[in-house]
Coordinates of C-alpha atoms and ligand atoms in Angstrom, one line a residue:
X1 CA 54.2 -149.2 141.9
X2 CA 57.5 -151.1 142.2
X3 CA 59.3 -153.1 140.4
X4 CA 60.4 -156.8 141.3
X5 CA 62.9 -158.0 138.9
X6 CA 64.9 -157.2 136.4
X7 CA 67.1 -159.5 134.4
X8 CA 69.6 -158.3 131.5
X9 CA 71.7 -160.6 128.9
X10 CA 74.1 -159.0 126.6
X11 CA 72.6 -154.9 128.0
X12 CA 75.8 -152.5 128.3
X13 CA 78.5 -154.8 130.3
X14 CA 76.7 -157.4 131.6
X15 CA 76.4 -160.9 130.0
X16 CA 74.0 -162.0 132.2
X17 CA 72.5 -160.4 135.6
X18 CA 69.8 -161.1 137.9
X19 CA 68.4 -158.7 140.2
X20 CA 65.5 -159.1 142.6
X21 CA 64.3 -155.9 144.4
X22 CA 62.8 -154.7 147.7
X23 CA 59.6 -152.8 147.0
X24 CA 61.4 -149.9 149.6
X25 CA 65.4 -149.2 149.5
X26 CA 67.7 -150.7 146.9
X27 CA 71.4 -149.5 146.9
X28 CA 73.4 -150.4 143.7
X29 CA 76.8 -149.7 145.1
X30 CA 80.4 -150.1 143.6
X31 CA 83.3 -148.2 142.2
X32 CA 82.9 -146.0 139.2
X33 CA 82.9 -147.4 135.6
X34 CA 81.4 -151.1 137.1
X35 CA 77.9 -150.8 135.4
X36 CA 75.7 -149.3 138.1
X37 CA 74.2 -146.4 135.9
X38 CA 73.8 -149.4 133.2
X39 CA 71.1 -150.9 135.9
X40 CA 68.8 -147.6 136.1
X41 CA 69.7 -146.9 132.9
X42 CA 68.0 -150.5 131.7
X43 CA 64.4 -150.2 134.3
X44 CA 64.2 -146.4 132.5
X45 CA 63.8 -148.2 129.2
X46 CA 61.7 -150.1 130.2
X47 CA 58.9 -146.9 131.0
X48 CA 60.2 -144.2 128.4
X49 CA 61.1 -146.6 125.6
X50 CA 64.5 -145.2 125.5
X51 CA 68.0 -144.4 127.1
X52 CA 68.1 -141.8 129.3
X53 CA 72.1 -141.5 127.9
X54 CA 72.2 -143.5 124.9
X55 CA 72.7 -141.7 121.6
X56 CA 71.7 -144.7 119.7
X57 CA 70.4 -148.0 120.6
X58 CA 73.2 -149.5 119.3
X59 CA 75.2 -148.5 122.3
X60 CA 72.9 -150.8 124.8
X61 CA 74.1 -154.1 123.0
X62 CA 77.1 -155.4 125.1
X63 CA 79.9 -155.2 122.2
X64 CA 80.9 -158.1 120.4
X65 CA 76.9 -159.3 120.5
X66 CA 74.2 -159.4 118.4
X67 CA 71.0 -158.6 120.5
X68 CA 70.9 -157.4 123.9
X69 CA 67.8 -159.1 126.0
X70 CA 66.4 -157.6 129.1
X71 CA 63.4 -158.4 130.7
X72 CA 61.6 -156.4 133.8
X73 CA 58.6 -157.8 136.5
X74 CA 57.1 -155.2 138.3
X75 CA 53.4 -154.5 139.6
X76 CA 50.8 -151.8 140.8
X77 CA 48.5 -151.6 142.8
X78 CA 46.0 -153.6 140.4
X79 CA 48.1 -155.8 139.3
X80 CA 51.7 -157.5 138.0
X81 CA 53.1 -157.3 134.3
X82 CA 55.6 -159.1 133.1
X83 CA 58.1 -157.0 130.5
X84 CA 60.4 -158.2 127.8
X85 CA 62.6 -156.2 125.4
X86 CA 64.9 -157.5 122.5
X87 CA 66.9 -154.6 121.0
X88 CA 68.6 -155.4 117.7
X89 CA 72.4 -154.2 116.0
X90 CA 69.8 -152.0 113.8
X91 CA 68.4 -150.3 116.3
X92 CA 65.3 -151.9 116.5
X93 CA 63.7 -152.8 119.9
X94 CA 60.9 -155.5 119.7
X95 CA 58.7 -155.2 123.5
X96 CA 55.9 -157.0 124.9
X97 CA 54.3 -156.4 128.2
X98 CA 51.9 -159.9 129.3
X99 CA 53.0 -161.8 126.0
X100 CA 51.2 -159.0 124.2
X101 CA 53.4 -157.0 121.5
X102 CA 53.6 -153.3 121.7
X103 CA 53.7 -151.8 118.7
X104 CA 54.4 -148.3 119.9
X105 CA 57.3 -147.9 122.8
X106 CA 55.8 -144.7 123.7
X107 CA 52.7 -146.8 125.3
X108 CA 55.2 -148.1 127.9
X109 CA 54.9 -145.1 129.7
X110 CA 51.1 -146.0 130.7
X111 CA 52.4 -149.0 132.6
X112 CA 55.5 -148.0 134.5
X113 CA 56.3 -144.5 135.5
X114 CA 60.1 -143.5 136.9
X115 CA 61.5 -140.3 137.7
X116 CA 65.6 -140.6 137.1
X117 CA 67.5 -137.6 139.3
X118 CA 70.8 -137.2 138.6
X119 CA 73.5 -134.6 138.8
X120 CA 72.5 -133.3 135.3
X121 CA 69.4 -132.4 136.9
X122 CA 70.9 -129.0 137.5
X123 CA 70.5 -128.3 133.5
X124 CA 66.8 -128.2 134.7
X125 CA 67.6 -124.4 136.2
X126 CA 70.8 -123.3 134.6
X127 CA 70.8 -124.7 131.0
X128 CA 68.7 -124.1 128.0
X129 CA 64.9 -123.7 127.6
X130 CA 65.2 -127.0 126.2
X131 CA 66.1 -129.0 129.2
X132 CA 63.0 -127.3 130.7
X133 CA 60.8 -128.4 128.0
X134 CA 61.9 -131.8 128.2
X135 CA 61.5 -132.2 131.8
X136 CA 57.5 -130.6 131.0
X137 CA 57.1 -132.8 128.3
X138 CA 58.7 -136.4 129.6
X139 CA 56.1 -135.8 132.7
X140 CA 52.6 -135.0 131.2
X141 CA 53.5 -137.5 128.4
X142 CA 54.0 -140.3 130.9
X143 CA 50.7 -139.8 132.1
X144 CA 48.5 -137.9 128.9
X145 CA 48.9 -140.4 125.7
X146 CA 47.1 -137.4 124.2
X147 CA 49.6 -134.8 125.0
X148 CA 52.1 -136.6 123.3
X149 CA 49.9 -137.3 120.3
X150 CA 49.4 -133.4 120.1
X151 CA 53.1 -132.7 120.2
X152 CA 53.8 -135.2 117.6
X153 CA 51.8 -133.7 115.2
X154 CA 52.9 -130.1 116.5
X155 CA 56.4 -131.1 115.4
X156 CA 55.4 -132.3 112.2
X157 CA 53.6 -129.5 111.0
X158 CA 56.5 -127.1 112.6
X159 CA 58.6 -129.0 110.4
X160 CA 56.5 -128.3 107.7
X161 CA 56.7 -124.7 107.9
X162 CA 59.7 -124.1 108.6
X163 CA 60.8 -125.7 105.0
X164 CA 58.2 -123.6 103.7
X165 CA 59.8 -120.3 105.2
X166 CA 63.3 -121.6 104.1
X167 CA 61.4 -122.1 100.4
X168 CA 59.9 -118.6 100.7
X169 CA 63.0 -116.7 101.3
X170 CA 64.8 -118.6 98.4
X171 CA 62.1 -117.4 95.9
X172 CA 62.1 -114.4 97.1
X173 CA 58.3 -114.7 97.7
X174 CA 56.0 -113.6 101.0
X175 CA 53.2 -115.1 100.2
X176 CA 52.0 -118.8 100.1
X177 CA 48.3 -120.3 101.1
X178 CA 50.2 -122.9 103.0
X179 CA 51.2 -120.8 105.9
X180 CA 47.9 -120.2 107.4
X181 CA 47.3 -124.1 106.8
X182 CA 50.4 -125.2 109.2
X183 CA 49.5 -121.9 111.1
X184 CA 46.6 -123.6 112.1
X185 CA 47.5 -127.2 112.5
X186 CA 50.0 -125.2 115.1
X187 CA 47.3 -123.5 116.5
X188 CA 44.9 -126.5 117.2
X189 CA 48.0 -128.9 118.9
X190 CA 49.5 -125.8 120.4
X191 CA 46.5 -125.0 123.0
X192 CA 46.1 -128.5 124.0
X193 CA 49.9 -128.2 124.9
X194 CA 49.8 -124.8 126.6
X195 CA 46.7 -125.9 128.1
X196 CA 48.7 -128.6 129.5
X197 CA 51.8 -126.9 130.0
X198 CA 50.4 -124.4 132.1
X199 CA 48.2 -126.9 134.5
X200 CA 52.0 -128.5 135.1
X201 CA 53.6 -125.5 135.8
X202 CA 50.6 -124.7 138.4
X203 CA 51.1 -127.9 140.6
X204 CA 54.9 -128.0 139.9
X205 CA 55.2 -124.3 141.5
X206 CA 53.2 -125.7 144.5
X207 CA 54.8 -128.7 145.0
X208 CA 58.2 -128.0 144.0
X209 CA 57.9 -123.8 146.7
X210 CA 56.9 -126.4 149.4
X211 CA 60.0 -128.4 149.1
X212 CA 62.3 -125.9 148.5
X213 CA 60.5 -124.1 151.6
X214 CA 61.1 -126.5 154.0
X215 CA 64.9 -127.5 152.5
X216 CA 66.1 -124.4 152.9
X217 CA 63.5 -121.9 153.7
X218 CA 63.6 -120.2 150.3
X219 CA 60.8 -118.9 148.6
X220 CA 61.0 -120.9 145.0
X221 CA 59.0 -120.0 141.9
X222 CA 58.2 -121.9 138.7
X223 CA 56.2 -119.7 136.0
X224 CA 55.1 -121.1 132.9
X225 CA 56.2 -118.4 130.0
X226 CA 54.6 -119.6 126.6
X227 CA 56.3 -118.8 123.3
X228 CA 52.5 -117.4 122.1
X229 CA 51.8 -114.3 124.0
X230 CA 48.3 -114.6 124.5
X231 CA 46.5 -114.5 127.7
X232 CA 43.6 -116.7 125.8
X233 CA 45.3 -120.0 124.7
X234 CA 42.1 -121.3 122.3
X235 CA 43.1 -122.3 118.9
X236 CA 41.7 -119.0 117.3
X237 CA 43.7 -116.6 119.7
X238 CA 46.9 -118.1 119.0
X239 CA 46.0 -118.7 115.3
X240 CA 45.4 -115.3 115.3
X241 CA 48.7 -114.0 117.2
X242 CA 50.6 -116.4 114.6
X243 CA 49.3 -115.1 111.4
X244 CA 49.7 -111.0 112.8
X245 CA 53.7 -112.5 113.3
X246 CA 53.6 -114.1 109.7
X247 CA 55.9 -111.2 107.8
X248 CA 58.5 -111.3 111.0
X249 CA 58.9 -115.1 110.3
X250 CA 59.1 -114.5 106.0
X251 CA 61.7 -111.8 107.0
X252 CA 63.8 -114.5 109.8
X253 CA 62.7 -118.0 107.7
X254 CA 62.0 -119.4 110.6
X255 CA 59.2 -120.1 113.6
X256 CA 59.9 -117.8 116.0
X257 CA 56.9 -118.2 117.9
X258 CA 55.4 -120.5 119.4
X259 CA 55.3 -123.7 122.2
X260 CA 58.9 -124.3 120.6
X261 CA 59.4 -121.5 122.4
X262 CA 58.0 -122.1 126.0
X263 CA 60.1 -121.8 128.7
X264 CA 60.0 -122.0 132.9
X265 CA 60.5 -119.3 134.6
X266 CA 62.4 -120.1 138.0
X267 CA 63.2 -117.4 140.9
X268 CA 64.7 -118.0 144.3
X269 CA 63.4 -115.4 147.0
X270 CA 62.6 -113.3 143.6
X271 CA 65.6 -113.6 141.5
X272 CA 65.8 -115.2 138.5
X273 CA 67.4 -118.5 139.4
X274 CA 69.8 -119.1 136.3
X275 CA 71.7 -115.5 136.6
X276 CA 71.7 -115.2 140.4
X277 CA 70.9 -118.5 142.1
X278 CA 74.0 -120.1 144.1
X279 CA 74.9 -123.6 143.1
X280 CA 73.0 -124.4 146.4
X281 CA 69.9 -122.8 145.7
X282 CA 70.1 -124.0 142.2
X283 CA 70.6 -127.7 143.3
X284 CA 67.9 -127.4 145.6
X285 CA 65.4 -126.1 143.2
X286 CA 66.5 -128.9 140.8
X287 CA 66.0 -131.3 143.4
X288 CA 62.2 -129.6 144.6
X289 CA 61.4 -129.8 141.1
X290 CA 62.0 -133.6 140.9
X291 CA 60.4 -134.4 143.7
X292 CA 57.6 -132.1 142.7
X293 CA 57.3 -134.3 139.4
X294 CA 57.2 -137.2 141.4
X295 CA 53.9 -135.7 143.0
X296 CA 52.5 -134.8 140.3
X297 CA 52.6 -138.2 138.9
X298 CA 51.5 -139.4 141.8
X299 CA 48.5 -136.7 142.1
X300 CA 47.3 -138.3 138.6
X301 CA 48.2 -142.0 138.9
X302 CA 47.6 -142.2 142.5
X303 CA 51.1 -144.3 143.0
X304 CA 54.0 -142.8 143.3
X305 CA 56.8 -143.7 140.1
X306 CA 59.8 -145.8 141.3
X307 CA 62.4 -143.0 141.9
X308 CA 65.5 -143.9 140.5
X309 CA 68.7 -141.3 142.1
X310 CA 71.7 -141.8 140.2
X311 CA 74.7 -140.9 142.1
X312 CA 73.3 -138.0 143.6
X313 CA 74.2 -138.5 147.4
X314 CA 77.3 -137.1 146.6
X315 CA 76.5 -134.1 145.6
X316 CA 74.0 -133.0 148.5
X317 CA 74.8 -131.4 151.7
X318 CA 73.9 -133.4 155.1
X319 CA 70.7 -131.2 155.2
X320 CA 69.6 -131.7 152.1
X321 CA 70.4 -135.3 152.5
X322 CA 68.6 -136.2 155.1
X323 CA 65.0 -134.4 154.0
X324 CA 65.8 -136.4 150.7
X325 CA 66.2 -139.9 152.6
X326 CA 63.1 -139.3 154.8
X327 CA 61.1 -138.2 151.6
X328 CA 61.6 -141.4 149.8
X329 CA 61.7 -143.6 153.0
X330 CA 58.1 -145.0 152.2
X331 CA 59.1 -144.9 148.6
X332 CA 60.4 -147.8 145.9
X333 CA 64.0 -146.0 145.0
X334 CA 67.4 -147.6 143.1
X335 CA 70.1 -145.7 144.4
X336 CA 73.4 -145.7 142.8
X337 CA 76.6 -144.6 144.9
X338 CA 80.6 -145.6 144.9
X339 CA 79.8 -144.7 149.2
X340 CA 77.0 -146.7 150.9
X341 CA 77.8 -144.7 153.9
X342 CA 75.8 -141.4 152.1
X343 CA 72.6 -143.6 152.1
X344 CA 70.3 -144.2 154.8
X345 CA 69.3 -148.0 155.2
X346 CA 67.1 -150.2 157.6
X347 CA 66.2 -154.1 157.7
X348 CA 64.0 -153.4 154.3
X349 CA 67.1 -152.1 152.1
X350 CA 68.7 -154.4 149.9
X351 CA 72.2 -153.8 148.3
X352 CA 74.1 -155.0 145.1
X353 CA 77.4 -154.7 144.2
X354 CA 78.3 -154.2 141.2
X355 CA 81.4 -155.5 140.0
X356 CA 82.4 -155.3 136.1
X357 CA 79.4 -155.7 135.5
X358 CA 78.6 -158.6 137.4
X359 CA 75.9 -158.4 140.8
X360 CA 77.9 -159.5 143.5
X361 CA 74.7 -160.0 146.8
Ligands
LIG1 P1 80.2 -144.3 137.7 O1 80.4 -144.5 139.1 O2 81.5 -143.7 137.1 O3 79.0 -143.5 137.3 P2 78.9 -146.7 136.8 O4 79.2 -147.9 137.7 O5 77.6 -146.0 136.9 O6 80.2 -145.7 137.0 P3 78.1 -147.4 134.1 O7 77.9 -146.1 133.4 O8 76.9 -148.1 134.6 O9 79.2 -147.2 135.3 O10 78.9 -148.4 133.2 C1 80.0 -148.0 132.5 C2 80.8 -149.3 132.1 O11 80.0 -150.0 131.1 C3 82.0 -148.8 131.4 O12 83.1 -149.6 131.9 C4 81.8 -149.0 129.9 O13 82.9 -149.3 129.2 C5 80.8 -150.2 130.0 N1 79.9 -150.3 128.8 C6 79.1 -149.3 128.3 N2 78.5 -149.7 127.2 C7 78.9 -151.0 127.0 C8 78.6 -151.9 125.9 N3 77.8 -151.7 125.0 N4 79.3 -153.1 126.0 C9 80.2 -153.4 127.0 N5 80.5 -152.5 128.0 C10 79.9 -151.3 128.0
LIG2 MG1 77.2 -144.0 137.0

């Protein structure tokens, strides 16, 4: 898929803006602080139904202006959708794709599909089992409506008992019927997710050891380690592993096990990639795991997401620069860079320069 236009009024520091894409190479170039993030940061909206950065929506509306309009064309193999967002001082985003409302943002992601990389991509291997998660969850969710249905309601009954834990050790009590009840709404969403999880993981380790292998000639390894410790992930075995952990969560007042829990386990030639990895072989693995995700939507969708690199030229060797450029060659991809020189172009690739936030062709 690729996109063909985008156009913003009143989005981060642009008043009004205009872009029109090549379906290969785009380079978004300029000096730092000019607004070239804000252009990645507006087409990722557009498939995940929020910022990638933004702590509220409120941010997106250029200040001193009411609503911030943006509006994205961009096509699949099938056929051509037309996109339009209003997002409001209150937060709220109103989004239609073909003149037809969408009541829930989170169906964007059925249409368009991105993959963002940027420097922060390292958190993927060094930082918390959260990051990991995330990266899991953003993917399958793009392309399983179901999966994120499941975690939805996972979350809401995790809620659930968690206040109920809190309420337990309060009174004192360590008993109450409505343990085994939220026990087993966890149970039910939590094997579709594992289920899911773990089928990730599989073609993530593939794709993502085959990169890394032919980067740097590392042997890279992505395990899936569930917060349930049950080789059986059916509702009933993890049911039952929940309940036999019931007085341990009483005693602690809170979930401690569980896909809350899940995490990635990632090794480079055998070691454990967050404690021994270099920052090399931790920004390559990183890297083969973005690419990898970019695969995997691809293996499902059977089009490859429009890859969007923010500023992360910069940060790669020559080596790892070049397999990168040949890997997207046949690929849409909005690159952001202060240095067009880092960035490999032909006749196809089409720049912008951004200027305080105005495109400059
Ligand atoms: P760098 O190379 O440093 O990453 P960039 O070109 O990617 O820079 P962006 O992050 O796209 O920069 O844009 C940052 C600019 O946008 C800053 O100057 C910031 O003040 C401005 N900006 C951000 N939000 C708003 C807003 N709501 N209204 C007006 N300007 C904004
Ligand atoms: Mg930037």
């Amino acid at each position: 898929m690729y996109i063909k236009r985008l156009s913003l009024r009143s989005f981060r520091n642009y008043e009004a803006a205009e872009l029109e894409f090549s379906p290969l190479t785009n380079v978004i170039y300029g000096n730092n602080a000019q607004g070239k993030t804000n252009i990645l940061e507006a087409v990722y909206l557009f498939s995940q139904g929020r910022s990638h950065r933004a702590k509220s929506d409120k941010e997106l509306i250029r200040f001193g202006d009411e609503f911030a309009r943006l509006s994205l064309d961009f096509r699949d193999s099938e056929r051509s959708y037309g996109c339009n967002m209003q997002i409001a001082k209150n937060g709220r985003k109103s989004v239609s794709i073909n003149h037809v409302h969408i009541m829930k943002l989170s169906k964007l992601m059925n249409y368009l599909n991105v993959v963002m990389f940027s420097p922060e991509d390292l958190e993927l291997v060094k930082g918390s089992p959260s990051a990991r998660r995330r990266f899991i969850d953003s993917s399958v969710s793009q392309l399983y409506p179901a999966y994120l249905a499941a975690l939805m309601d996972y979350n809401k009954a995790l809620a659930q008992k968690n206040s109920l834990l809190k309420a337990l050790r309060a009174k004192g009590s360590r008993t109450d019927i409505m343990l085994s009840v939220w026990n087993e709404q966890l149970a039910q969403n939590g094997s579709k997710i594992m289920e899911a999880r773990a089928g990730f993981t599989k073609f993530i380790n593939g794709a993502a050891a085959a990169v890394q292998n032919e980067i740097s000639g590392e042997t890279l390894r992505i395990g899936y380690r569930p917060g349930v410790r049950t080789e059986d992930r059916s509702p009933e075995a993890i049911f039952e592993y929940l309940s036999s952990k019931e007085s341990r969560e009483i005693d602690m007042a809170a979930s401690m096990y569980g896909v809350q829990r899940d995490d990635l386990d990632i090794s480079v030639n055998g070691c454990e990639a967050r404690l021994f990895g270099s920052q090399g072989q931790q920004r390559t693995a990183a890297l083969s795991m973005k690419i990898a995700q970019a695969e995997y939507i691809k293996s499902i969708k059977g089009e490859y997401p429009v890859l969007l690199l923010d500023d992360i030229m910069s940060e790669l060797d020559i080596n790892r620069r070049m397999y990168l450029s040949e890997r997207i060659r046949d690929k849409q991809v909005l690159i952001t860079s202060t240095d067009t020189d880092l960035i490999d172009k032909d006749t196809d690739t089409r720049l912008f320069r951004i200027e305080n936030g105005t495109v400059i062709n």
